[in-house]
Amino acid sequence: LAITIAIDCMGGDNGPPVTVPAALEFVSAHKDANVLLVGVRDLIDAELERELRRDAGRVQVRHAAQSIAMDESPAAALRGKKDSSMRVAVELVKSGEAHAAVSAGNTGALMAISRFVLKTLPGIDRPAIVSVLPTVTGGTTYMLDLGANVDCGPEHLVQFALMGTTLVSALEHKERPSVALLNIGEESIKGNEVVKQASELLRAGNLNFIGNIEGDGIYKGRSDVVVCDGFVGNVALKTTEGLAQMLGSFLREEFARNPLTKLAALVAWPVLAAFKRRVDHRRYNGATLVGLRGIVVKSHGSADRFAFRRAIERAFEEAQNDVIARISRRLQPAGASA
Amino acid sequence: LAITIAIDCMGGDNGPPVTVPAALEFVSAHKDANVLLVGVRDLIDAELERELRRDAGRVQVRHAAQSIAMDESPAAALRGKKDSSMRVAVELVKSGEAHAAVSAGNTGALMAISRFVLKTLPGIDRPAIVSVLPTVTGGTTYMLDLGANVDCGPEHLVQFALMGTTLVSALEHKERPSVALLNIGEESIKGNEVVKQASELLRAGNLNFIGNIEGDGIYKGRSDVVVCDGFVGNVALKTTEGLAQMLGSFLREEFARNPLTKLAALVAWPVLAAFKRRVDHRRYNGATLVGLRGIVVKSHGSADRFAFRRAIERAFEEAQNDVIARISRRLQPAGASA
């Protein structure tokens, strides 16, 4: 069965010069995949002409006249831009013409449009943003929410735990993924009121809840799923970005200090390159908007071709693993008992 | 004028074998400093005997029979352990026998005891934990709260901003340190309710408020002071620890991969060592409990001799700069107008 991905070509800092080549690379690599390139036809066509079009049969363009700016208010984008590339891409998922949508555009607008067009799954009040992070054990951990929900109640954290669990079990083929609550101490008496109550609910539930972890537990790979409210998750993720940049910058400075250290850099080059590849955050680009009746993947706005391709791959993988049907099935008992 | 630091020798994961040598190193380095070593006399004396006691005149022992466990409840520690090393160290500050207290013990207990014994400064509802972090510019930033207050209102964040500002102006000799609010976007409409209200209050106030920063702004050195609630701050700090450990581990693994990479490690050794020194988190050990009528510095529980010495140095620096009097003066107008 061929998988079709709708791509918002206008979103992100770079637009068609990045999104179109990334989409073509993706299509070349997967003979069972199609792409629907959504956006201003002339701009997309200009990029297509520049590229080899061996896979032309699997690449289609859908014209959409409007674009949503990165700083536009989600409400205005939702009400005022019914022919935006983002909106059209999400509607292609709703109509069944595409199995998933990918956008590097305005996160708030993508969340608002996706929620309005696709609706949430039964039992889910609010979709969440989930991303994959590397861990020191060589594995990965799924963390949510990363910024969609900034004022959460305990029941929302429990829903995030459920969504994260189903996503990991679908994508990583784990029976009972472990779930941890991000907190400021491991003891159950620790944390703010929301987290304490969520901890009690999770303890009483039937997920594989392993308890609280502190921030350093994320990268220690202590748990398959890490749950937190969107404010905390976003700060933790962005702090990670800032620290990684600083450490990279310090490492470069030390190797550039004088002729001797520059010589050392030359000798160590293959090792430093391997290290850089390993910690390249672009490999983890592509955050899923989970809890919707359809697959929507958000790319980092500043994504380059390599990074944007990763976001498309993520959407493809989720479509192949039929994650929406799997999550829906897992949600049924919860919905029934609620 | 000689500065006297009271040291809780029993606190932390290591106790006297770390705290006592660190205190002696500190005293050797500062001819104008004295230490009061608080704890079980026999255990402290055993360490003193092992060390050279050239500075014996400036080292005194205060016996305290009790110790507070790392997992003890702060309430129980406050009520039940009036002769604990931590309590006695803080009381030495209250009585004026010491200018500051340092402890690597239970954070919650240290906060509860300090608040009960020393009281908060006028206009301050809740003390906060503040720590210094390195930035990519080569400077530092002061971040608070790091875990003392997990359910904050907007007014508390404003108090943190005020305390951070006064601390930085006293220690770094800056006239109007910049203050930023940690948020999930730079626009003023971003964030949860508490942060939005705090942002409005800070915009209306007379601190040098530069607006919101995201998590990556912390290490970019965008601001002298970064303000957040204790839950968010603690998660951000611990996430930093976890990521730094993971990156260090990956770097070591890449250099240990095969004989060639091991050779590269040998050549690059001086550079890697310089990098390691530069990012050594132990250099930043010592978080201040700010907002109290006395100086109390909390060391990381797992601090080694080098790290614990840094926490003592921090307390010393604050005492030398008379930060409590400076903060009190800065709080007067705020207290009067409130």
XYZ file of C-alpha atoms in Angstrom, chain A residues 70-71 73-74 134-138 147 150-151 182-185 187 189 191-195 214-220 229-232 234-251 253-255 257 260-261 263-265 267-268 271-272 274-275 278-279, chain B residues 70-71 73-74 134-138 147 150-151 182-185 187 189 191-195 214-220 229-232 234-251 253-255 257 260-261 263-265 267-268 271-272 274-275 278-279:
138
model
C 5.729 32.470 11.715
C 4.506 35.190 14.092
C -1.712 34.549 15.749
C -3.122 31.007 15.592
C 18.494 10.367 22.254
C 19.658 8.830 25.521
C 23.041 7.916 26.957
C 22.188 4.203 26.650
C 22.037 4.556 22.863
C 4.622 23.321 24.209
C 0.926 25.479 29.013
C -1.712 25.226 31.737
C 9.070 14.745 35.043
C 9.444 16.173 38.538
C 11.872 17.910 40.869
C 12.532 14.823 42.961
C 9.844 10.814 45.951
C 5.687 13.807 47.880
C 6.471 18.481 42.993
C 3.741 21.010 42.467
C 0.082 20.214 43.060
C -0.683 19.199 39.468
C 2.222 16.778 39.302
C 14.263 14.485 37.514
C 15.493 16.431 34.493
C 18.728 14.458 34.252
C 16.691 11.268 33.961
C 15.497 12.278 30.469
C 18.895 11.735 28.856
C 19.721 8.794 31.099
C 3.202 20.020 30.935
C 3.991 21.957 27.778
C 5.646 24.855 29.574
C 8.131 22.660 31.416
C 9.391 23.362 26.092
C 11.821 24.967 28.549
C 13.652 21.658 29.032
C 13.967 21.108 25.277
C 15.108 24.648 24.515
C 17.552 24.583 27.431
C 19.002 21.451 25.898
C 19.445 23.255 22.569
C 21.165 26.189 24.245
C 23.525 24.043 26.282
C 24.441 21.855 23.299
C 25.250 24.968 21.260
C 27.365 26.388 24.074
C 29.334 23.178 24.575
C 29.890 22.858 20.823
C 31.101 26.420 20.688
C 33.502 25.904 23.625
C 34.893 22.737 22.028
C 37.180 27.471 20.608
C 39.541 25.157 22.468
C 40.596 23.412 19.243
C 43.187 28.310 20.276
C 49.188 23.191 18.281
C 45.519 22.797 19.171
C 46.988 20.372 14.661
C 45.277 18.290 17.341
C 41.939 19.162 15.707
C 44.281 14.550 13.960
C 41.066 14.257 15.956
C 36.472 11.397 15.831
C 35.000 14.878 16.219
C 31.625 11.082 14.314
C 30.710 12.775 17.594
C 25.948 11.332 16.705
C 24.655 14.383 18.551
C 19.169 13.553 52.809
C 15.677 12.055 52.560
C 11.206 15.521 55.714
C 11.993 19.222 56.172
C 28.217 29.915 32.501
C 27.212 31.418 29.156
C 28.520 31.115 25.616
C 29.778 34.708 25.760
C 32.224 33.762 28.504
C 13.541 24.474 43.378
C 7.128 24.952 43.142
C 3.790 26.779 43.106
C 11.964 32.293 31.270
C 9.123 31.514 28.885
C 8.157 29.392 25.889
C 8.302 32.268 23.437
C 6.323 37.498 22.559
C 1.348 36.903 24.753
C 3.304 31.501 28.365
C 1.070 30.270 31.133
C -1.128 32.598 33.197
C 1.396 33.149 35.987
C 4.180 34.095 33.595
C 13.302 30.835 25.867
C 15.333 28.025 27.397
C 18.173 28.396 24.913
C 18.546 32.044 25.964
C 19.902 30.987 29.369
C 23.204 29.770 27.959
C 23.322 32.464 25.311
C 9.326 29.241 39.195
C 11.211 26.600 41.154
C 9.698 23.678 39.294
C 10.725 24.945 35.874
C 14.924 22.810 38.740
C 13.916 20.829 35.648
C 15.996 23.116 33.397
C 19.053 22.775 35.639
C 18.800 19.005 36.006
C 18.150 18.595 32.272
C 21.373 20.501 31.706
C 23.218 18.091 34.000
C 21.802 15.080 32.181
C 22.615 16.402 28.723
C 26.154 17.416 29.691
C 26.771 13.934 31.097
C 25.410 12.313 27.943
C 27.526 14.451 25.610
C 30.640 13.811 27.725
C 29.939 10.112 27.612
C 29.460 10.135 23.809
C 32.694 12.079 23.338
C 33.064 6.657 23.575
C 34.049 8.094 20.197
C 37.654 8.618 21.325
C 36.389 3.371 19.699
C 43.364 5.097 15.865
C 40.787 7.130 17.768
C 45.812 7.844 19.368
C 43.807 10.912 18.366
C 42.670 11.200 21.993
C 47.160 14.049 20.666
C 44.002 15.995 21.547
C 42.634 20.398 24.335
C 40.087 17.984 25.751
C 41.066 22.400 28.740
C 37.524 21.879 27.470
C 36.024 24.957 31.176
C 32.712 23.113 31.400
